[in-house]
């Protein structure tokens, strides 16, 4: 996976904030885990393949299962730390990656 792939996969950047958002869809490669790794790679400027395994901080299968299940609503939120950033995944399909400066605002 490359940064270009992540951008093609649906990453969206809001002009009115420094929060990066990515959305997942129905395609197999558009999962919450894919969206998290893609969004974090964009924020850090790293190639997604160069990031540490997401499994070191959260169970990727559980994350995908939670947001793919019928029990997840738009109000469902998971927040965790990954490579020095706070990552917020929502049931609405958004992934927000907050930098230290954004967390303090």
Coordinates of C-alpha atoms in Angstrom, one line a residue:
X1 CA 0.0 0.0 0.0
X2 CA 1.3 3.4 -0.9
X3 CA 0.3 6.9 0.1
X4 CA -1.1 7.3 -3.4
X5 CA -3.3 4.2 -2.8
X6 CA -4.5 5.7 0.5
X7 CA -5.5 8.9 -1.3
X8 CA -7.3 6.9 -4.0
X9 CA -9.0 4.8 -1.3
X10 CA -11.0 7.8 -0.1
X11 CA -8.9 9.9 2.3
X12 CA -10.5 13.2 2.7
X13 CA -8.9 16.3 4.2
X14 CA -10.9 19.1 5.7
X15 CA -9.9 22.6 4.8
X16 CA -11.4 24.1 8.0
X17 CA -9.3 22.0 10.4
X18 CA -6.0 20.2 10.7
X19 CA -7.9 17.0 11.4
X20 CA -7.3 14.3 8.7
X21 CA -10.3 12.1 7.9
X22 CA -10.5 8.9 6.0
X23 CA -13.6 6.9 5.2
X24 CA -14.0 3.3 4.6
X25 CA -16.5 1.8 2.2
X26 CA -17.8 -1.5 1.0
X27 CA -14.8 -2.7 -0.9
X28 CA -12.6 -5.3 0.8
X29 CA -9.6 -3.0 1.0
X30 CA -11.6 -0.1 2.4
X31 CA -11.8 -1.2 6.0
X32 CA -11.4 0.8 9.2
X33 CA -7.9 -0.6 9.6
X34 CA -7.0 0.5 6.1
X35 CA -8.4 3.9 6.7
X36 CA -6.4 4.3 10.0
X37 CA -3.1 3.3 8.5
X38 CA -3.7 5.4 5.4
X39 CA -4.7 8.5 7.4
X40 CA -1.8 8.1 9.9
X41 CA 0.7 7.7 7.0
X42 CA -0.6 10.9 5.4
X43 CA -0.2 12.8 8.6
X44 CA 3.3 11.5 9.4
X45 CA 4.5 11.6 5.8
X46 CA 5.5 8.0 6.1
X47 CA 4.8 5.2 3.7
X48 CA 2.1 3.0 5.2
X49 CA 4.3 0.0 5.0
X50 CA 7.0 1.8 7.1
X51 CA 4.6 2.3 10.1
X52 CA 4.8 -0.1 13.0
X53 CA 2.2 -2.9 13.0
X54 CA -1.2 -1.5 14.1
X55 CA -1.6 -4.7 16.1
X56 CA 0.9 -3.4 18.7
X57 CA -1.7 -0.9 19.9
X58 CA -5.1 -2.4 19.0
X59 CA -6.5 -5.7 17.6
X60 CA -7.1 -4.9 13.9
X61 CA -9.5 -7.8 13.4
X62 CA -11.6 -6.6 16.4
X63 CA -11.6 -3.0 15.1
X64 CA -12.8 -4.2 11.6
X65 CA -15.4 -6.5 13.2
X66 CA -16.8 -3.8 15.5
X67 CA -17.4 -1.3 12.7
X68 CA -18.6 -3.9 10.3
X69 CA -21.2 -5.3 12.6
X70 CA -24.8 -4.3 12.9
X71 CA -24.2 -3.4 16.6
X72 CA -22.1 -0.4 15.6
X73 CA -24.0 2.9 15.3
X74 CA -22.9 6.3 14.2
X75 CA -22.3 7.1 17.9
X76 CA -19.8 4.2 18.3
X77 CA -16.3 5.7 18.9
X78 CA -12.9 4.0 19.5
X79 CA -9.9 6.2 20.5
X80 CA -6.3 5.0 20.8
X81 CA -2.7 6.1 20.5
X82 CA -0.7 5.2 17.4
X83 CA 2.8 6.5 16.5
X84 CA 2.4 9.6 18.7
X85 CA -1.1 10.6 17.5
X86 CA -4.5 10.1 18.9
X87 CA -6.7 8.2 16.4
X88 CA -10.4 8.4 16.6
X89 CA -12.6 6.0 14.6
X90 CA -16.3 6.6 14.5
X91 CA -19.3 4.5 13.5
X92 CA -20.1 7.2 10.9
X93 CA -17.1 6.0 8.9
X94 CA -14.6 8.6 9.8
X95 CA -11.0 8.3 11.0
X96 CA -9.5 11.4 12.7
X97 CA -5.8 11.6 13.4
X98 CA -5.0 14.3 15.9
X99 CA -1.5 15.8 16.4
X100 CA -0.3 16.9 19.8
X101 CA -1.1 20.5 18.9
X102 CA -4.7 19.6 17.9
X103 CA -5.2 17.6 21.1
X104 CA -4.3 20.7 23.2
X105 CA -6.8 23.0 21.4

